[in-house]
Short mmCIF file of C-alpha atoms in Angstrom, two decimals:
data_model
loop_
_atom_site.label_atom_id
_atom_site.label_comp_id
_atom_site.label_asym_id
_atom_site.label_seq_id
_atom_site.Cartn_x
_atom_site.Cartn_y
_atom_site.Cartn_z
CA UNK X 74 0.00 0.00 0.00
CA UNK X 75 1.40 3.63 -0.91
CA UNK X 76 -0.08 5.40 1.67
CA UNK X 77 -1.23 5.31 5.49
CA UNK X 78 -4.60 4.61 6.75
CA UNK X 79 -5.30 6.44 9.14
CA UNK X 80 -29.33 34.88 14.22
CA UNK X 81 -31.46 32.31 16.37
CA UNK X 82 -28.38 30.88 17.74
CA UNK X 83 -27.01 33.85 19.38
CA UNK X 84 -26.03 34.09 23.51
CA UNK X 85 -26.92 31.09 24.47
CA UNK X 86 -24.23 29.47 26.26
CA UNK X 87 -25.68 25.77 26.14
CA UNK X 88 -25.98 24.17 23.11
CA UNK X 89 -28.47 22.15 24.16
CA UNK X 90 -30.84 24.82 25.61
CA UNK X 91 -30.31 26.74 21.64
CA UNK X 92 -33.48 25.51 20.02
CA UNK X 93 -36.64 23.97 21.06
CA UNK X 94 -39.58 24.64 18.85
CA UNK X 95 -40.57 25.59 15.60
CA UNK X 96 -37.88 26.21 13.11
CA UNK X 97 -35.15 26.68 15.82
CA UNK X 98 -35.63 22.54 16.26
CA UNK X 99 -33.04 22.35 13.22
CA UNK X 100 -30.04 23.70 15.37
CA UNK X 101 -30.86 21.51 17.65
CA UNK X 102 -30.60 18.37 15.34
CA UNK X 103 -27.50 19.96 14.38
CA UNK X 104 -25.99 19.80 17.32
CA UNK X 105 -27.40 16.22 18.42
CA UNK X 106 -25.75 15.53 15.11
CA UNK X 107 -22.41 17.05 16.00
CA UNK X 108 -22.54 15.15 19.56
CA UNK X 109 -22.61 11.73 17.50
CA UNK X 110 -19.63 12.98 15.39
CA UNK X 111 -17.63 13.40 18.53
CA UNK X 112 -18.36 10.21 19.70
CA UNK X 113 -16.98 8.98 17.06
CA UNK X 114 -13.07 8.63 16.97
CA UNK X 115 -11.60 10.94 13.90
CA UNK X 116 -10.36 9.76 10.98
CA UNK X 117 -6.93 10.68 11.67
CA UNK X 118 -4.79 11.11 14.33
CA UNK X 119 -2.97 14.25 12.92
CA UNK X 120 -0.70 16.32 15.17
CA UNK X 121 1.85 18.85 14.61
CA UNK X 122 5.10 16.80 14.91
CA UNK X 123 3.44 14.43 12.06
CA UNK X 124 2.58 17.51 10.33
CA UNK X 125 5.75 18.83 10.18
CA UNK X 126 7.33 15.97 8.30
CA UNK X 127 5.07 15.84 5.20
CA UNK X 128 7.33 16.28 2.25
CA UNK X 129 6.25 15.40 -1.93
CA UNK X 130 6.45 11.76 -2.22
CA UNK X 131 5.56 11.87 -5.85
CA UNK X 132 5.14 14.32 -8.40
CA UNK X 133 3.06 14.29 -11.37
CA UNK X 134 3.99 16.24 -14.49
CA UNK X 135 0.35 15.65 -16.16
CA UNK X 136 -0.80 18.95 -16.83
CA UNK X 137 0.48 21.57 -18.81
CA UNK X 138 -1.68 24.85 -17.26
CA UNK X 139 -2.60 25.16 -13.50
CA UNK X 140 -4.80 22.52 -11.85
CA UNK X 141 -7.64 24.05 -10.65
CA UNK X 142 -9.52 21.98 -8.73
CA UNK X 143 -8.65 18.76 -6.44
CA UNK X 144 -11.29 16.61 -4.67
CA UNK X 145 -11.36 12.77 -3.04
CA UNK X 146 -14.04 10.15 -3.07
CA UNK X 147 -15.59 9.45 -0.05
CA UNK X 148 -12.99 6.55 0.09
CA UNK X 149 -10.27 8.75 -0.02
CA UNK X 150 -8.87 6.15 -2.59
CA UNK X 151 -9.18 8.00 -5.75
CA UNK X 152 -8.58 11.89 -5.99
CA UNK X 153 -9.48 13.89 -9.19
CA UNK X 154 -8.10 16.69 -10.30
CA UNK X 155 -9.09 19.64 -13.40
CA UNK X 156 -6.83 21.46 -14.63
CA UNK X 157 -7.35 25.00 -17.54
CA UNK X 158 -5.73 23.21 -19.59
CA UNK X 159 -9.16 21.39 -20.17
CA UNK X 160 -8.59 17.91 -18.49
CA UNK X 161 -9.25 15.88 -15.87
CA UNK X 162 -7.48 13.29 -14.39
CA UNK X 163 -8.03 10.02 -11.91
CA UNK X 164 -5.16 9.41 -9.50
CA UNK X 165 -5.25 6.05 -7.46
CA UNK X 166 -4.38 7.18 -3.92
CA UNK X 167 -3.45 3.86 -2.85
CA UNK X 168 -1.16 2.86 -5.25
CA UNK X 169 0.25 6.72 -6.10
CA UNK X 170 -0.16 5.94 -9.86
CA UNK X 171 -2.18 7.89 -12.36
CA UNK X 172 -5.56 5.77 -13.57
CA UNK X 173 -7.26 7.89 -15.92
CA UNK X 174 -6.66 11.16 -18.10
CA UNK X 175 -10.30 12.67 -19.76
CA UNK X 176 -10.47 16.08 -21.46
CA UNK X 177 -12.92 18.36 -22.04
CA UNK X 178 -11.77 20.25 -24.76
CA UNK X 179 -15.23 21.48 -26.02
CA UNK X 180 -16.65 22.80 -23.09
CA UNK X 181 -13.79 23.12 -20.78
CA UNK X 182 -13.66 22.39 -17.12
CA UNK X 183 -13.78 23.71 -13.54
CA UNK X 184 -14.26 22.25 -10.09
CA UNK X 185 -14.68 18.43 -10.87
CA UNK X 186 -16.18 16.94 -7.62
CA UNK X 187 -16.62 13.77 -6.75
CA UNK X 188 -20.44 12.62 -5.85
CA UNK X 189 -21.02 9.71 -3.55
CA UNK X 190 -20.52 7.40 -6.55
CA UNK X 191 -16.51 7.18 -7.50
CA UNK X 192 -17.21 6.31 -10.92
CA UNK X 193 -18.48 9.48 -11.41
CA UNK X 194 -17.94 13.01 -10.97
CA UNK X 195 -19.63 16.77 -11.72
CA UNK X 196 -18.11 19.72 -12.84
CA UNK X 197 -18.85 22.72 -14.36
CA UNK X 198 -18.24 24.00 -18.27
CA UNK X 199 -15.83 27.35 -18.42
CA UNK X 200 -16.62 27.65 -22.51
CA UNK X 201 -20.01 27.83 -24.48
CA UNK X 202 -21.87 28.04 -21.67
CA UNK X 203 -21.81 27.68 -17.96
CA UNK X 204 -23.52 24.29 -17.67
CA UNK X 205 -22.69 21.51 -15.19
CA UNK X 206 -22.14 18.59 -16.80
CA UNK X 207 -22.49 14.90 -14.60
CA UNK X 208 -19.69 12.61 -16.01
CA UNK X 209 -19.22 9.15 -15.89
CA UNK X 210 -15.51 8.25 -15.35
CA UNK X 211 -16.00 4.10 -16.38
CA UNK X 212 -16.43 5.26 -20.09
CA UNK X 213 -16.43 9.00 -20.22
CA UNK X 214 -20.23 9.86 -21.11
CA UNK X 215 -22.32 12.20 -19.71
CA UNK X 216 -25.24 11.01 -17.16
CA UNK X 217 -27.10 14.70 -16.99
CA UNK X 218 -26.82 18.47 -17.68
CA UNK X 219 -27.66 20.91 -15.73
CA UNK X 220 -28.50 24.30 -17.05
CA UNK X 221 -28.85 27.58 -15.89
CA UNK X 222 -26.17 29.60 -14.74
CA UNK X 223 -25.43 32.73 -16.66
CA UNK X 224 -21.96 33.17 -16.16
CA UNK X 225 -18.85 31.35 -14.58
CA UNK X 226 -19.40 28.64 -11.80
CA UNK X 227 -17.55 29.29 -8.50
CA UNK X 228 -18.82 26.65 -6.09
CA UNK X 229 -20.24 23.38 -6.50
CA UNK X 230 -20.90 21.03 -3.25
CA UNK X 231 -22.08 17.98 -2.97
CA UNK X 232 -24.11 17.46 0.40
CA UNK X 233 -22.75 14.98 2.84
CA UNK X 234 -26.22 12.89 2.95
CA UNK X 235 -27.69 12.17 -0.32
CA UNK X 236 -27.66 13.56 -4.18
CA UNK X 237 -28.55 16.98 -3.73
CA UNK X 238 -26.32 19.81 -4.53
CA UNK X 239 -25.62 23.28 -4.56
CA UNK X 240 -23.70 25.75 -6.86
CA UNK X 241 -22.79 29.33 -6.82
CA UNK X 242 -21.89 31.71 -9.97
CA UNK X 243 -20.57 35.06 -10.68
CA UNK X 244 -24.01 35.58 -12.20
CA UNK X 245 -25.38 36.15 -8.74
CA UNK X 246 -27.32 32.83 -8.29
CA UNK X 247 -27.36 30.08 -5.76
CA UNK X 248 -29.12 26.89 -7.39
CA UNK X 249 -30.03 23.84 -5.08
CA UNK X 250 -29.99 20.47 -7.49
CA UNK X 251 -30.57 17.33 -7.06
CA UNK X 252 -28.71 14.94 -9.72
CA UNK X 253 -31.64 12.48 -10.56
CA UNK X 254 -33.30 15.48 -12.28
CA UNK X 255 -31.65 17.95 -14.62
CA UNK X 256 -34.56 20.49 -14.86
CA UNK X 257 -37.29 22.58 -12.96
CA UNK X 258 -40.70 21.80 -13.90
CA UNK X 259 -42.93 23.82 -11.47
CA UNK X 260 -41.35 27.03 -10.21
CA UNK X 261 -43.15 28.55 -7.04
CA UNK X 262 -41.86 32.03 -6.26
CA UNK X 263 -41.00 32.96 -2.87
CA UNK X 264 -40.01 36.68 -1.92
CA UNK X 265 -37.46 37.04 0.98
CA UNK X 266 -37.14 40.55 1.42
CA UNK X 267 -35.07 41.61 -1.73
CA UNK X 268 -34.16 38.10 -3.09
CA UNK X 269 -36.19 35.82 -4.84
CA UNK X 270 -36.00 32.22 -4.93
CA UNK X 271 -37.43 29.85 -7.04
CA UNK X 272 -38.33 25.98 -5.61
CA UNK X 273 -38.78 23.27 -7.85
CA UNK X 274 -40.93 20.93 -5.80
CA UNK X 275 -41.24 18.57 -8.20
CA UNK X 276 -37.55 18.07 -8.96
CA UNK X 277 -35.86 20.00 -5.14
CA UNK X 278 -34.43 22.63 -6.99
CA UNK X 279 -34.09 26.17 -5.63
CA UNK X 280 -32.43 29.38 -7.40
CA UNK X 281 -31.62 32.02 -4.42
CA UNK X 282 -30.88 34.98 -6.46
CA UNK X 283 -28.05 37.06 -4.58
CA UNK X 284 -26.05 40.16 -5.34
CA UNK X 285 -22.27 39.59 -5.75
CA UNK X 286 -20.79 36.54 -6.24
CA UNK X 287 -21.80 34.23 -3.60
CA UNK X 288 -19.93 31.17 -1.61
CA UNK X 289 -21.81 27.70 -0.21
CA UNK X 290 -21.33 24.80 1.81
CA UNK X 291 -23.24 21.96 3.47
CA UNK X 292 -23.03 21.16 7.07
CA UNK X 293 -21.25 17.96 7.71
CA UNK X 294 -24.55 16.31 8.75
CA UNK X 295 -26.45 17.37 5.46
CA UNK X 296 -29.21 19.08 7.14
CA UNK X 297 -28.02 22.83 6.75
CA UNK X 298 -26.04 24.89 4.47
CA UNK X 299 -24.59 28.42 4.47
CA UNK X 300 -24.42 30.80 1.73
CA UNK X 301 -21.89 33.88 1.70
CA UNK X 302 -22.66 37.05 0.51
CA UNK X 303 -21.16 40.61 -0.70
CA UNK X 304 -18.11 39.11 1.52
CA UNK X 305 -19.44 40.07 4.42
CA UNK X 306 -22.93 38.37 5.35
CA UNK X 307 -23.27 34.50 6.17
CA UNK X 308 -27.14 33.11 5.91
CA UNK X 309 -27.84 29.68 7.13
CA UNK X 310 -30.68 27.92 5.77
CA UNK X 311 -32.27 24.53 6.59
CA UNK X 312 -32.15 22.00 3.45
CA UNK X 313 -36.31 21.39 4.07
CA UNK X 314 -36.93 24.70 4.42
CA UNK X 315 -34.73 26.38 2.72
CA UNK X 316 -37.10 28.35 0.62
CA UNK X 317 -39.14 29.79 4.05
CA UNK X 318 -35.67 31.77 4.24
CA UNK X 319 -32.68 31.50 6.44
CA UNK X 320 -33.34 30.77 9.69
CA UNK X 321 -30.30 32.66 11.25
CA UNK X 322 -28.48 35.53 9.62
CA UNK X 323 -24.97 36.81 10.93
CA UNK X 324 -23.44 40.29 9.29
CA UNK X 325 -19.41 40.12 10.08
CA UNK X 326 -17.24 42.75 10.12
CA UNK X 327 -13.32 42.85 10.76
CA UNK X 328 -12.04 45.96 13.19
CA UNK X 329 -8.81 45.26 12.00
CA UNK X 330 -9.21 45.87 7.98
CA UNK X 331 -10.24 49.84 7.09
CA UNK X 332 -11.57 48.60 3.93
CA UNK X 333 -13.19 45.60 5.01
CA UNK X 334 -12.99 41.68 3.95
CA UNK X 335 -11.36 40.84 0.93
CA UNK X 336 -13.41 39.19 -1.49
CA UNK X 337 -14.62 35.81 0.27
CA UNK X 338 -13.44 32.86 -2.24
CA UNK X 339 -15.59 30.02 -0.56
CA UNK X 340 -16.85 28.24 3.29
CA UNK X 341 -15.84 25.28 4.60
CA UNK X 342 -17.49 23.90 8.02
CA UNK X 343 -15.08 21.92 10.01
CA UNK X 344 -15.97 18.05 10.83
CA UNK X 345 -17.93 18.54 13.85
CA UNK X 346 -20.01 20.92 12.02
CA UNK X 347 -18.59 23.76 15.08
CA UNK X 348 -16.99 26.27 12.96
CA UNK X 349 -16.86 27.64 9.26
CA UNK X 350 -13.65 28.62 7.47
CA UNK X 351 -14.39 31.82 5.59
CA UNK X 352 -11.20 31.98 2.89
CA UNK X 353 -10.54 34.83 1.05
CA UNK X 354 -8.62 35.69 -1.97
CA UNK X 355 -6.43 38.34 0.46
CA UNK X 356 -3.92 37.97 3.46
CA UNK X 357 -6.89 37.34 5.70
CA UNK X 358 -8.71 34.17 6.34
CA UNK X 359 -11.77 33.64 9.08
CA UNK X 360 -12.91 31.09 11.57
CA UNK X 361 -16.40 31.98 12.58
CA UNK X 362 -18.31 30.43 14.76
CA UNK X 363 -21.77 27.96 13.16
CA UNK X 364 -24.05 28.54 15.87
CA UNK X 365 -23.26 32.19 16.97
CA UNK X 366 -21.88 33.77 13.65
CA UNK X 367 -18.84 36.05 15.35
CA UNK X 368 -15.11 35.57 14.29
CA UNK X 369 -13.17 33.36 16.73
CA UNK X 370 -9.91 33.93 14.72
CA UNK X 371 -8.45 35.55 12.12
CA UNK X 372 -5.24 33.55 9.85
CA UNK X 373 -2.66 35.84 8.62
CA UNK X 374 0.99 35.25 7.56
CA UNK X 375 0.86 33.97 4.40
CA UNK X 376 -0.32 36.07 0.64
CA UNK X 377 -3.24 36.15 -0.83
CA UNK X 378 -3.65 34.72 -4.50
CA UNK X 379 -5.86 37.43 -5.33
CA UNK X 380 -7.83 35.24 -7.13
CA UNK X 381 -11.55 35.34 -6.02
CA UNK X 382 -13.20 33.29 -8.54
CA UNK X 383 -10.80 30.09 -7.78
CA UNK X 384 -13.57 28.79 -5.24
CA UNK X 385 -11.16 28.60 -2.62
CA UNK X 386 -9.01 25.50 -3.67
CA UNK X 387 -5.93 26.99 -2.08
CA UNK X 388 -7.42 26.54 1.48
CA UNK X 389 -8.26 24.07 3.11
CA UNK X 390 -8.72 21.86 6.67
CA UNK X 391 -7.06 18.54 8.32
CA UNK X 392 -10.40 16.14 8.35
CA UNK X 393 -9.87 16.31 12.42
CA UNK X 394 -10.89 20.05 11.84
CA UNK X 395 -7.79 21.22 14.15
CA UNK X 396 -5.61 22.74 11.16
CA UNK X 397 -6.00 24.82 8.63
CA UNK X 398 -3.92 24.89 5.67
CA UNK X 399 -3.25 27.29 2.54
CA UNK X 400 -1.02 28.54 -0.56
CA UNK X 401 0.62 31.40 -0.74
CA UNK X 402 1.58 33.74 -3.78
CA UNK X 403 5.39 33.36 -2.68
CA UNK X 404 5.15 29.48 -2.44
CA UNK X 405 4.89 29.23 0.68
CA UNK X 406 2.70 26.08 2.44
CA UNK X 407 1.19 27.86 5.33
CA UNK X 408 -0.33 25.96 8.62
CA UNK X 409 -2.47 26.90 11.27
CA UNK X 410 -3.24 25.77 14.61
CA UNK X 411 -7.26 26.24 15.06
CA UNK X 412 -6.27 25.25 18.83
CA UNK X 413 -4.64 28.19 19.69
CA UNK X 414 -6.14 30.60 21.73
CA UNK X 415 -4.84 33.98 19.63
CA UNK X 416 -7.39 35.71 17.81
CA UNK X 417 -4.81 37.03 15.03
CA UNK X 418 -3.60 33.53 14.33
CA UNK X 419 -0.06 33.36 12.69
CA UNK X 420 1.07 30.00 10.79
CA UNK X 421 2.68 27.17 13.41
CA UNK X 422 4.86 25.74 10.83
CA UNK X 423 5.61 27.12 7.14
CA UNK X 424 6.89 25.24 4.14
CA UNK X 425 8.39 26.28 1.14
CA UNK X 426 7.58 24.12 -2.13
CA UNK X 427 9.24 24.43 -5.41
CA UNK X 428 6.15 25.92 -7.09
CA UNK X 429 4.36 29.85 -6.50
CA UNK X 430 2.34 29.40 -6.00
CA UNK X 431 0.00 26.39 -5.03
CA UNK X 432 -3.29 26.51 -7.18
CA UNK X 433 -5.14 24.55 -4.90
CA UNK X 434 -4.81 22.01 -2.45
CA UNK X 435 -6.63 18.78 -0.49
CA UNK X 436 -6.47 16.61 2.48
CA UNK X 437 -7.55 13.01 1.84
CA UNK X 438 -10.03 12.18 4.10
CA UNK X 439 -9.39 8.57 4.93
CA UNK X 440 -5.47 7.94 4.44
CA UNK X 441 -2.42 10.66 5.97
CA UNK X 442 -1.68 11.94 2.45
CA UNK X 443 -2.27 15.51 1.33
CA UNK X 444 -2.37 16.54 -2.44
CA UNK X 445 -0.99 20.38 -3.77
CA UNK X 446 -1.45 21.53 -7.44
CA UNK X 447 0.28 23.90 -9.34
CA UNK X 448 0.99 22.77 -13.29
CA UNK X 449 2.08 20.10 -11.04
CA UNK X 450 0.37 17.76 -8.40
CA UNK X 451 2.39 16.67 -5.83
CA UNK X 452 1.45 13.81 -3.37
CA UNK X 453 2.49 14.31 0.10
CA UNK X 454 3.29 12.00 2.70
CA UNK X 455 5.03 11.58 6.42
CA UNK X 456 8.61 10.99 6.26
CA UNK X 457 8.46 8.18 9.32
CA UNK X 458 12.05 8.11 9.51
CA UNK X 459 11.34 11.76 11.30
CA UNK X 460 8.85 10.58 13.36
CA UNK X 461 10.95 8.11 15.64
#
């Protein structure tokens, strides 16, 4: 084997006491659901020491633009990267070998994603048109379209429970999908305050129309997801109810930036579903807290790639939620300690790679093996003869 296995929520002080009727019952499930995580072991047992001996353990010369995307089946034993120079390819995280190389030279490609099938994967077109297109990977034919965003994709996320999905454009949308149907065929229109949202009951889709590019994720339990807007306003909405309107609304603000948050490239909650990484395409990234909605810290030290339509593939988190990890425009791998107790949160260990910078970046969730792209991916791995 090549690698190792491995709003309503504010001032309460009891998690438990948050939510007891009515629509404030979901934050409660949430955080029954988050008790279950913990009492689970994690994944991985990651620490800092281990950390601090991961070093390339292969390179692959594949590509010849940036990747632009990484992501892992739920497995963690196949990782799949796209890259602008239209292709996508299949890399067996097990044996550290290349499996497959697709292209998609006619409509292009962005953020492939893995769904909870690992012969197939979703991502969205960068040329005709801004369609998502559901791929098979056994013999490279497409399953389903899905039209309707007007310009380029940003986000696409898979939920952590079943086939639905959500994606986010520079068009100023938010569309909730579910894969089994490629198209809305009753629209019922629902007016929360200024935005509009359509629902699809027929078919559970949803468009939330925003303004400014927004930025989505699921909860790790599938029963909530968050959508970021104008960089500075985080609205959580239950996946039932979602189009009743959010059911908790938080409006951050930074005291330490005069002209506010740089453009927000994407969320990402951490594993027990406690906190959401807010990454940027600046010097500044955010861990806010998912129940109360107020910055706990703030991770500096490293460049921004000023790059806010990249949907955030140059940050990322350990699957133990403790660290956070990101590229830097001098090519510099960054780490960060979501332990410590600073608000202004500087990196605990910094590594410099051959590349500037690092396009994106992924943790596999199931083996101690992290994955960095530039025109090159690069596997990472312990060195155990530091470890003794």
């Amino acid at each position: 084997m090549f690698f190792f296995s491995s709003g309503d929520c504010i001032g309460v002080e009891n998690p438990l006491l948050q939510y007891v009727t009515g629509k404030t019952q979901l934050c409660l499930r949430r955080v029954m659901q988050t008790q279950q995580d913990d009492a689970s072991p994690p994944p991985l047992a990651l620490s800092l020491s281990l950390l601090s001996t991961f070093k390339p353990a292969k390179v692959f010369k594949d590509n010849t633009r940036p990747i632009s995307s990484i992501s892992f089946d739920n497995t963690g034993e196949l990782c799949v990267s796209s890259s602008s120079d239209e292709s996508i390819h299949v890399y067996d995280c097990r044996q550290g070998k290349l499996q497959a190389t697709l292209y998609s030279k006619k409509y292009g490609v962005h953020l492939a994603r893995f769904t909870h099938r690992s012969s197939n994967v979703i991502y969205a077109s960068t040329k005709e048109d801004d369609t998502l297109r559901y791929l098979s990977l056994h013999d490279n034919k497409y399953i389903r379209y899905f039209r309707g965003h007007k310009k380029k994709v940003t986000a696409i996320e898979m939920s952590p429970l079943d086939d639905l999905f959500l994606s986010a454009s520079m068009d100023e949308t938010v569309r909730f999908w579910d894969l089994r149907s490629s198209s809305c065929q009753v629209r019922l229109p629902i007016f929360y305050r200024m935005n509009v949202i359509d629902v699809d009951d027929e078919c559970l889709q949803g468009l939330l129309n925003t303004s400014g590019t927004p930025t989505v994720a699921f909860d790790p339990s599938g029963l909530t997801f968050a959508v970021g807007l104008n960089s500075e306003t985080i609205k959580m909405y239950d996946v039932k109810t979602f189009d009743k309107g959010p059911f908790a609304t938080w409006n951050l603000a930074d005291s330490q930036t005069a002209h506010g948050f740089f453009s927000w490239t994407s969320l990402k909650f951490t594993n027990d579903g406690k906190h959401i990484l807010v990454t940027t395409s600046g010097n500044t990234h955010y861990l806010v807290d998912a129940f109360e909605g107020n910055i706990k810290q703030r991770f500096e030290g490293h460049i921004g790639l000023q790059t806010p339509d990249n949907g955030g593939c140059d940050v990322g988190l350990t699957p133990d939620g403790r660290f956070v990890f990101a590229g830097s425009q001098d090519g510099n791998l960054c780490l960060w300690d979501i332990e410590n107790p600073n608000v202004d949160n500087k990196p605990i260990k910094v590594t410099r790679t051959e590349h500037t910078p690092l396009t994106c970046l992924g943790f596999n969730p199931k083996y101690t093996m992290m994955v960095t792209g530039n025109e090159e991916l690069a596997i990472w791995q312990p060195d155990i003869t530091m470890t003794v």
